[in-house]
mmCIF file of C-alpha atoms and ligand atoms in Angstrom:
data_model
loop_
_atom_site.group_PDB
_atom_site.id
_atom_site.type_symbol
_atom_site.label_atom_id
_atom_site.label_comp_id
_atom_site.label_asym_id
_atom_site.label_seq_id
_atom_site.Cartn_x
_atom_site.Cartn_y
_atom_site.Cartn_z
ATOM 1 C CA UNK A 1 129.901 95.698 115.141
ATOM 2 C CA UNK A 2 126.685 95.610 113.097
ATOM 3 C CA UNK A 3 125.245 98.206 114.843
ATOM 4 C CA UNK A 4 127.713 100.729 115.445
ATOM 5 C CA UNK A 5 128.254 100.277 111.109
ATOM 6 C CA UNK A 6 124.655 100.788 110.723
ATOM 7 C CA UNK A 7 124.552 104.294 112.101
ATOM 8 C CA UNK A 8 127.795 105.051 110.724
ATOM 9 C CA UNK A 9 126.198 104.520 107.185
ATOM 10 C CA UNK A 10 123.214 106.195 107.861
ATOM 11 C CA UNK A 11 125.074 109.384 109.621
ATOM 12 C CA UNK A 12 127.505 109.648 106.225
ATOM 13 C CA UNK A 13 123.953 109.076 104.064
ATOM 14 C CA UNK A 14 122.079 111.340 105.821
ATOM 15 C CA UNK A 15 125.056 113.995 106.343
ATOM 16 C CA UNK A 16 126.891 114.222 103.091
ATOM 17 C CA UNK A 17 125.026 112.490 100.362
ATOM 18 C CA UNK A 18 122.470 114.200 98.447
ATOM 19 C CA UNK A 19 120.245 113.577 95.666
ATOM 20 C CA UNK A 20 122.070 115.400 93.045
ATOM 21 C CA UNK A 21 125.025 112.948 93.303
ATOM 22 C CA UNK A 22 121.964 109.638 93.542
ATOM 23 C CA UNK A 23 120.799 111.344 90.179
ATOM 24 C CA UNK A 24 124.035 111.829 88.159
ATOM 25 C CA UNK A 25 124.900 108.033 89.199
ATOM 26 C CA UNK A 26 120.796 106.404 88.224
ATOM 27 C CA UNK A 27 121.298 108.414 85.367
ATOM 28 C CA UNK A 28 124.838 106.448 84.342
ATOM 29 C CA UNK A 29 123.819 103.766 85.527
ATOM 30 C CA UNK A 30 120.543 103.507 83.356
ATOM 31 C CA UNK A 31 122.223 104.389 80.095
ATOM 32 C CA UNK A 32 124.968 102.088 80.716
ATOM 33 C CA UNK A 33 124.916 99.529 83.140
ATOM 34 C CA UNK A 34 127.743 101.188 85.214
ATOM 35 C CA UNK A 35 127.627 103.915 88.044
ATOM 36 C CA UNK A 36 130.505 105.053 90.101
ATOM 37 C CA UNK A 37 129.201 105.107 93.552
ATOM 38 C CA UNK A 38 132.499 105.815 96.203
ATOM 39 C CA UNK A 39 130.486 108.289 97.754
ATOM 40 C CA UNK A 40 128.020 105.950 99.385
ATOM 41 C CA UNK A 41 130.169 104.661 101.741
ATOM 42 C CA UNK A 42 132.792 106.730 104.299
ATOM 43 C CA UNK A 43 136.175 106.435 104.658
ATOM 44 C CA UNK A 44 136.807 104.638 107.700
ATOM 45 C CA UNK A 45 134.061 102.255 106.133
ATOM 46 C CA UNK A 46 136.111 101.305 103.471
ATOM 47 C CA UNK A 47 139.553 101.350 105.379
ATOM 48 C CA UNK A 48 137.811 98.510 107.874
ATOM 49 C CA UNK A 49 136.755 96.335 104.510
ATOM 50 C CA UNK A 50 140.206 97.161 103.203
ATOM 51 C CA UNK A 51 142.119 95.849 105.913
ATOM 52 C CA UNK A 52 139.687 92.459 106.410
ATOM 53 C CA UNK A 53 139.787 91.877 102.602
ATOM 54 C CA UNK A 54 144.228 91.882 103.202
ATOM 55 C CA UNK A 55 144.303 89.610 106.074
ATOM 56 C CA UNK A 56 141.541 87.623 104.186
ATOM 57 C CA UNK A 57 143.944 87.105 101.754
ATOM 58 C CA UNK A 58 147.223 86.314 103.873
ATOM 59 C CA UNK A 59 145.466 83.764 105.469
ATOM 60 C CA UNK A 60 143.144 82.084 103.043
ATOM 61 C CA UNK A 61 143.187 82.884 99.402
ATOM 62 C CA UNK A 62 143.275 80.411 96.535
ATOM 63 C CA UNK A 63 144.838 80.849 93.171
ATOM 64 C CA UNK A 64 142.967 79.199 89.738
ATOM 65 C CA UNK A 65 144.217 79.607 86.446
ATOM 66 C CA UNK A 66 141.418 78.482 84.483
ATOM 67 C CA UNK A 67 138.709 79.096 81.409
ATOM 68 C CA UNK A 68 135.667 79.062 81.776
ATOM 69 C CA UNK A 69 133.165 77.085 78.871
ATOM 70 C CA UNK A 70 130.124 79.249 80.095
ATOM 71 C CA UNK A 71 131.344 82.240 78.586
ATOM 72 C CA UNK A 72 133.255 81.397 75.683
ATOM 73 C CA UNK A 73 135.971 79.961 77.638
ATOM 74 C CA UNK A 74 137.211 83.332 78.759
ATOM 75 C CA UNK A 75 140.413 83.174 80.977
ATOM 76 C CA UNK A 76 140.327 83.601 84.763
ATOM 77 C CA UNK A 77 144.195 83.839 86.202
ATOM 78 C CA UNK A 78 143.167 85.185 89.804
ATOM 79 C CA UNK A 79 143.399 84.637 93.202
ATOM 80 C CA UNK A 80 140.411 84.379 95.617
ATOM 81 C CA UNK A 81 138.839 84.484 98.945
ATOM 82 C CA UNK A 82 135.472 82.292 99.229
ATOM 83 C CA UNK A 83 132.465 83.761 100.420
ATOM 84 C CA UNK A 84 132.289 80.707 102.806
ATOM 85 C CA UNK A 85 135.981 82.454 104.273
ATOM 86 C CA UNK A 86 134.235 85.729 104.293
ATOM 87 C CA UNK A 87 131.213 84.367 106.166
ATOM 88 C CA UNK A 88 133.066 82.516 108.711
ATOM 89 C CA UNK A 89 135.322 85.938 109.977
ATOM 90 C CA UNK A 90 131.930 87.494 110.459
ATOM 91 C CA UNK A 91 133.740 90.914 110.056
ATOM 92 C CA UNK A 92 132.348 94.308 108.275
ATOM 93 C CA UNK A 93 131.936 92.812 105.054
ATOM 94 C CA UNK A 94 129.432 90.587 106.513
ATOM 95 C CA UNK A 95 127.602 93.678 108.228
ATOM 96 C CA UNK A 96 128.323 95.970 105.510
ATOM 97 C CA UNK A 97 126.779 93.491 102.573
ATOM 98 C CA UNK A 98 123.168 93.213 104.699
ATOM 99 C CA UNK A 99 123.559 96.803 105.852
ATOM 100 C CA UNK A 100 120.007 98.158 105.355
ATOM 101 C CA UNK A 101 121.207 101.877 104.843
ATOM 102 C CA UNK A 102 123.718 100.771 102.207
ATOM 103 C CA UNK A 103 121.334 99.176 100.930
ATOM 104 C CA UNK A 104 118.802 101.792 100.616
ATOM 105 C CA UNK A 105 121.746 104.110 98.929
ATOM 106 C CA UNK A 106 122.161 101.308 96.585
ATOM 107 C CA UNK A 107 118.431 101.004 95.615
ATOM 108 C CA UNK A 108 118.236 104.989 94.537
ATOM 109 C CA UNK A 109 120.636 104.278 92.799
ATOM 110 C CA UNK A 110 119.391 101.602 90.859
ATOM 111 C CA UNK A 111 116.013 102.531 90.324
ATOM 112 C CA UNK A 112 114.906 99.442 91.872
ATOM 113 C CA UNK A 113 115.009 97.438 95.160
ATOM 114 C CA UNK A 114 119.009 95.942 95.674
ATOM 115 C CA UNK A 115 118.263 93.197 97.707
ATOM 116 C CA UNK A 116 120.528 90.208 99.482
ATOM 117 C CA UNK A 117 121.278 87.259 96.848
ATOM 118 C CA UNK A 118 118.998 83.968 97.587
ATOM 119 C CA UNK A 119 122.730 82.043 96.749
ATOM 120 C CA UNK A 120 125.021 82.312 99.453
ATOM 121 C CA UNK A 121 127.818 81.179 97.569
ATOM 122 C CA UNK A 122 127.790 84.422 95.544
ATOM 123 C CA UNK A 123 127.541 87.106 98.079
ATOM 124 C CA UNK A 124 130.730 88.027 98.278
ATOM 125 C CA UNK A 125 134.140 87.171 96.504
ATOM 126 C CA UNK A 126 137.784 88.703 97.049
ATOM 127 C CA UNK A 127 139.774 88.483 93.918
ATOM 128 C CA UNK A 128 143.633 89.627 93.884
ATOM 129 C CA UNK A 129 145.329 89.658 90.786
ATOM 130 C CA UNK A 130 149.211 89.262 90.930
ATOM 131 C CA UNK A 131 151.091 88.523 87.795
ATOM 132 C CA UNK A 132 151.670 89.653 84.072
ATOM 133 C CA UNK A 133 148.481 88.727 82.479
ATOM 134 C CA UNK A 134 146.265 87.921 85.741
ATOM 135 C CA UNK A 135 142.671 88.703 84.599
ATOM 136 C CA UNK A 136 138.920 88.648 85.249
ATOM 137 C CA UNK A 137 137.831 87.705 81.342
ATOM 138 C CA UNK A 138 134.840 88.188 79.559
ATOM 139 C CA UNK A 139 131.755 87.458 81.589
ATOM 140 C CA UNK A 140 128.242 88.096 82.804
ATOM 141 C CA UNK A 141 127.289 86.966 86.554
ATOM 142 C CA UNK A 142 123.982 85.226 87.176
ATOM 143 C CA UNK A 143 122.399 88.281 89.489
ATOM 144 C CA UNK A 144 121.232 91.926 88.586
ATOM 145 C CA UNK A 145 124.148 93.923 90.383
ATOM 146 C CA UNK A 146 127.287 93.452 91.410
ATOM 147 C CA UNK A 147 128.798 96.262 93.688
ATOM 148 C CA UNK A 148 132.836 96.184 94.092
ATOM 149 C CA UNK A 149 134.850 97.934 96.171
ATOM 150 C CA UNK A 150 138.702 98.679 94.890
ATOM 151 C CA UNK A 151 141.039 98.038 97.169
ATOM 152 C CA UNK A 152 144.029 98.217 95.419
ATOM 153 C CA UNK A 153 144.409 99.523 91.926
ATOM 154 C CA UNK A 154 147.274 100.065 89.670
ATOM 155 C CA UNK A 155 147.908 103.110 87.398
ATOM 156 C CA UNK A 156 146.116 101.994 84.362
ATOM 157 C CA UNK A 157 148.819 101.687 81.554
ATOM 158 C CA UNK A 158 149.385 98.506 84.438
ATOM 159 C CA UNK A 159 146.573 97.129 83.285
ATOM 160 C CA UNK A 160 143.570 96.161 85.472
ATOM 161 C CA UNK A 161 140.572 98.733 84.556
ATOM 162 C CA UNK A 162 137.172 97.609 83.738
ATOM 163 C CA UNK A 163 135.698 97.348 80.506
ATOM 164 C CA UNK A 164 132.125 96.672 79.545
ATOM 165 C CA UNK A 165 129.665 96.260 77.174
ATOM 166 C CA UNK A 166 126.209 96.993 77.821
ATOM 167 C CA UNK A 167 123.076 95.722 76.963
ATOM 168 C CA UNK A 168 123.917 91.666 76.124
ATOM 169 C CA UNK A 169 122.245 88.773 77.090
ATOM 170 C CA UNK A 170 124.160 85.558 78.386
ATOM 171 C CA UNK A 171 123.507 82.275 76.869
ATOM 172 C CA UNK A 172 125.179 80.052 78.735
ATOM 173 C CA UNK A 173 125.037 77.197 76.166
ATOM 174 C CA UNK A 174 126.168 79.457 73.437
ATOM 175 C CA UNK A 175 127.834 82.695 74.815
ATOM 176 C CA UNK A 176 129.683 84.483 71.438
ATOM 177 C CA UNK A 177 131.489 86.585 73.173
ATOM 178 C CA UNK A 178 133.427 88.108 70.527
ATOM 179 C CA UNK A 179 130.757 88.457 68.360
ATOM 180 C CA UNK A 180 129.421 90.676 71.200
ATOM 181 C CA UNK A 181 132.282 92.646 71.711
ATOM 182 C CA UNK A 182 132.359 93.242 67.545
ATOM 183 C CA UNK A 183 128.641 94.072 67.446
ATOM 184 C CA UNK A 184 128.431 97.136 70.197
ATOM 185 C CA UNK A 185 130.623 99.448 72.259
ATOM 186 C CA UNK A 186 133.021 99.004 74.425
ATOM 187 C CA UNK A 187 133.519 101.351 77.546
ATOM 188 C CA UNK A 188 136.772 101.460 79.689
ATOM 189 C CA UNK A 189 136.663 103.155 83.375
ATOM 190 C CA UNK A 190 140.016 103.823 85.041
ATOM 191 C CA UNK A 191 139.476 103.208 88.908
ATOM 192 C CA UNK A 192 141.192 104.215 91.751
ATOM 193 C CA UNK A 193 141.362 102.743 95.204
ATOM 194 C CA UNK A 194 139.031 103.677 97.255
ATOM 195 C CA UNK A 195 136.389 103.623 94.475
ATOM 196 C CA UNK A 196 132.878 101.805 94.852
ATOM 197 C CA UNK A 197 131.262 100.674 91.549
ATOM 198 C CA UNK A 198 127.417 99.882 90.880
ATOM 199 C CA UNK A 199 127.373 96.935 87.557
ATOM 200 C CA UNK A 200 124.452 95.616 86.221
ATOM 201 C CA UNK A 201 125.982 92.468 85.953
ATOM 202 C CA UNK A 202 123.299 90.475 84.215
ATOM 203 C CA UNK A 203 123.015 92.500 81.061
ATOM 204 C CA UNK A 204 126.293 93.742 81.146
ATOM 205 C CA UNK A 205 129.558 92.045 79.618
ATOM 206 C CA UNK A 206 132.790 92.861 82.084
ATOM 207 C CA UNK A 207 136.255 92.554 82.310
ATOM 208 C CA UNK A 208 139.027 93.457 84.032
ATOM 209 C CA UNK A 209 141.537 94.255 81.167
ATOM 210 C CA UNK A 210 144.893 91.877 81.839
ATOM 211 C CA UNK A 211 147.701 93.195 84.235
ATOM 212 C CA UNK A 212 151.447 94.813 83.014
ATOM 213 C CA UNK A 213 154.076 93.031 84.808
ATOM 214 C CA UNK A 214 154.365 94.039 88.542
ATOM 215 C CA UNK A 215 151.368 95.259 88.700
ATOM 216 C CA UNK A 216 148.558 94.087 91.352
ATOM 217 C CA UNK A 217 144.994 94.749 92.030
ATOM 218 C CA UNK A 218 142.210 94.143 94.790
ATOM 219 C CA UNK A 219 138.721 94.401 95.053
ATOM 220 C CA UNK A 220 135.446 92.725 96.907
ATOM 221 C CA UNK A 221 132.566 91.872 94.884
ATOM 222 C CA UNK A 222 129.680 91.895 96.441
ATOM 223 C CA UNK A 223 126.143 90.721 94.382
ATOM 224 C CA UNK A 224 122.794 91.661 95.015
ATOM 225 C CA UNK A 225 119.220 90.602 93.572
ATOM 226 C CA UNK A 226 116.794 92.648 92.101
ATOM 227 C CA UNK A 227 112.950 91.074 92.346
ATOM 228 C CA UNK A 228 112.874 89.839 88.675
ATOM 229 C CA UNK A 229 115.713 87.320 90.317
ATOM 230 C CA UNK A 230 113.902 85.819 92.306
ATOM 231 C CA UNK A 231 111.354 84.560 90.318
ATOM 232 C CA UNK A 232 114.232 83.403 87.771
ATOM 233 C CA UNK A 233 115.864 79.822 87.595
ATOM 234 C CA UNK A 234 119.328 80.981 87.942
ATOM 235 C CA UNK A 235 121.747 78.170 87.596
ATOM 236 C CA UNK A 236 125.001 78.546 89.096
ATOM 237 C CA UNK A 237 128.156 76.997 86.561
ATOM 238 C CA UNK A 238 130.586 79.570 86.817
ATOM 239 C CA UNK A 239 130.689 79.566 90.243
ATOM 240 C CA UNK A 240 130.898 76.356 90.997
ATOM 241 C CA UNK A 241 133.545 75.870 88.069
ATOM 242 C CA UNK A 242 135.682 78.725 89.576
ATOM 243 C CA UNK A 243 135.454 76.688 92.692
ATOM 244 C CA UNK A 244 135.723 73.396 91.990
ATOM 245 C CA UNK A 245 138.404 71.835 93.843
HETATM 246 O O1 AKG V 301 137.242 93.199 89.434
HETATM 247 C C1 AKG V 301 136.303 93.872 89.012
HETATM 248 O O2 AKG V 301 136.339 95.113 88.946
HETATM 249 C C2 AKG V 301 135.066 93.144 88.521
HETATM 250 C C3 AKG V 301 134.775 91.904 89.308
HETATM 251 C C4 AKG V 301 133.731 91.044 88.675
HETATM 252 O O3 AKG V 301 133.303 91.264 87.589
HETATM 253 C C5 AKG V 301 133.203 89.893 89.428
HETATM 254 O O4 AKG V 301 133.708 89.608 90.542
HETATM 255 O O5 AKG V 301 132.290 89.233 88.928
HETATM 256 FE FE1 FE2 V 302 131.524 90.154 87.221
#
């Protein structure tokens, strides 16, 4: 599987990226912490994560309904798949996260080197929302990028695009969220399934703005370092509070 992936990456890099499109997306992504990047990856690519990421969450998916302290007790009324469920199907996700082509698209991207997250735990997380008011809140996540593939999407007067505010910092022991979101700009991207986004999720607030009724939404997560991470002391509360059982 890991293999055959590999060159199928490298063929679609190779074949019908070019730098133009890398520029336009560095350039976004350095002036605001957010880059649309659904070219990166093909089609059947993202139909083979699409379909894992459903039958991941038939089979195992958890809901929580909780706040979370760390930043400023922002709401999180989701469902998820573990990473530890990921690991264990060993499917494309798996391949695709330690792809070293995807990978490489990611890093000229970036600017810098995208590189596999020391902490397991957060390489990769499914989250579904489902009902009237399901929501990612408010929040920083302890590594440089996250990169999250939409599976499913609703129109957005439903609810469920991404908003973010650039250039914050996260203290954990005292977060002030909404004196954050008062101080600076707030952006809104409406997404589409299909679409790949590159987050600098350290420095960048996020949400996913609360769902309409009957709407739902889909999406993998996946988190990468960049070197000044690994040299950090990253603690790890909002994970482990999300899944706390
Ligand atoms: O659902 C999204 O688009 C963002 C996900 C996110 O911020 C996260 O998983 O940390
Ligand atoms: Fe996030």
């Amino acid at each position: 599987m890991s293999s055959q992936l590999e060159s199928t990456i490298a063929d679609h890099l190779r074949l019908n990226v070019d730098n133009e499109q890398l520029w336009v997306s560095r350039k976004s992504f350095y002036e605001t912490g957010f880059a649309l990047v659904s070219y990166l990856l093909p089609d059947e690519v993202k139909e083979q994560v699409a379909a894992e990421v459903e039958d991941l969450l038939a089979a195992q998916s958890v809901r929580r309904d909780l706040r979370l302290k760390e930043t400023g007790n922002s709401p999180r009324y989701m469902r998820n798949v573990t990473a530890a469920d990921i690991r264990a199907r060993d499917g494309v996700t798996v391949a695709l996260y330690r792809s070293p082509a995807f990978l490489a698209g990611l890093t000229s991207v970036a600017g810098e080197e995208v590189m596999e997250c020391p902490y397991e735990p957060e390489h990769y997380v499914i989250t579904h929302l489902e009902r009237k008011g399901d929501t990612h809140g408010w929040h920083w996540d302890d590594y440089s990028f996250g990169v999250i593939l939409v599976v499913d999407c609703p129109e957005v007067e439903m609810g469920g695009f991404v908003q973010t505010v650039p250039n914050t910092q996260w203290d954990k022991d005292d977060p002030q969220v909404f004196k954050q979101l008062v101080n600076n700009p707030i952006y809104s991207y409406e997404l589409r399934p299909g679409d790949i986004y590159l987050l600098r999720t350290d420095t960048t607030l996020h949400r996913v703005h609360p769902l309409e009724d009957g709407a739902q939404r889909t999406i993998i997560n996946m988190a990468y370092a960049a070197q000044r991470d690994l040299t950090k002391n990253i603690s790890h509360e909002t994970m482990e509070d999300l899944f706390r059982v």
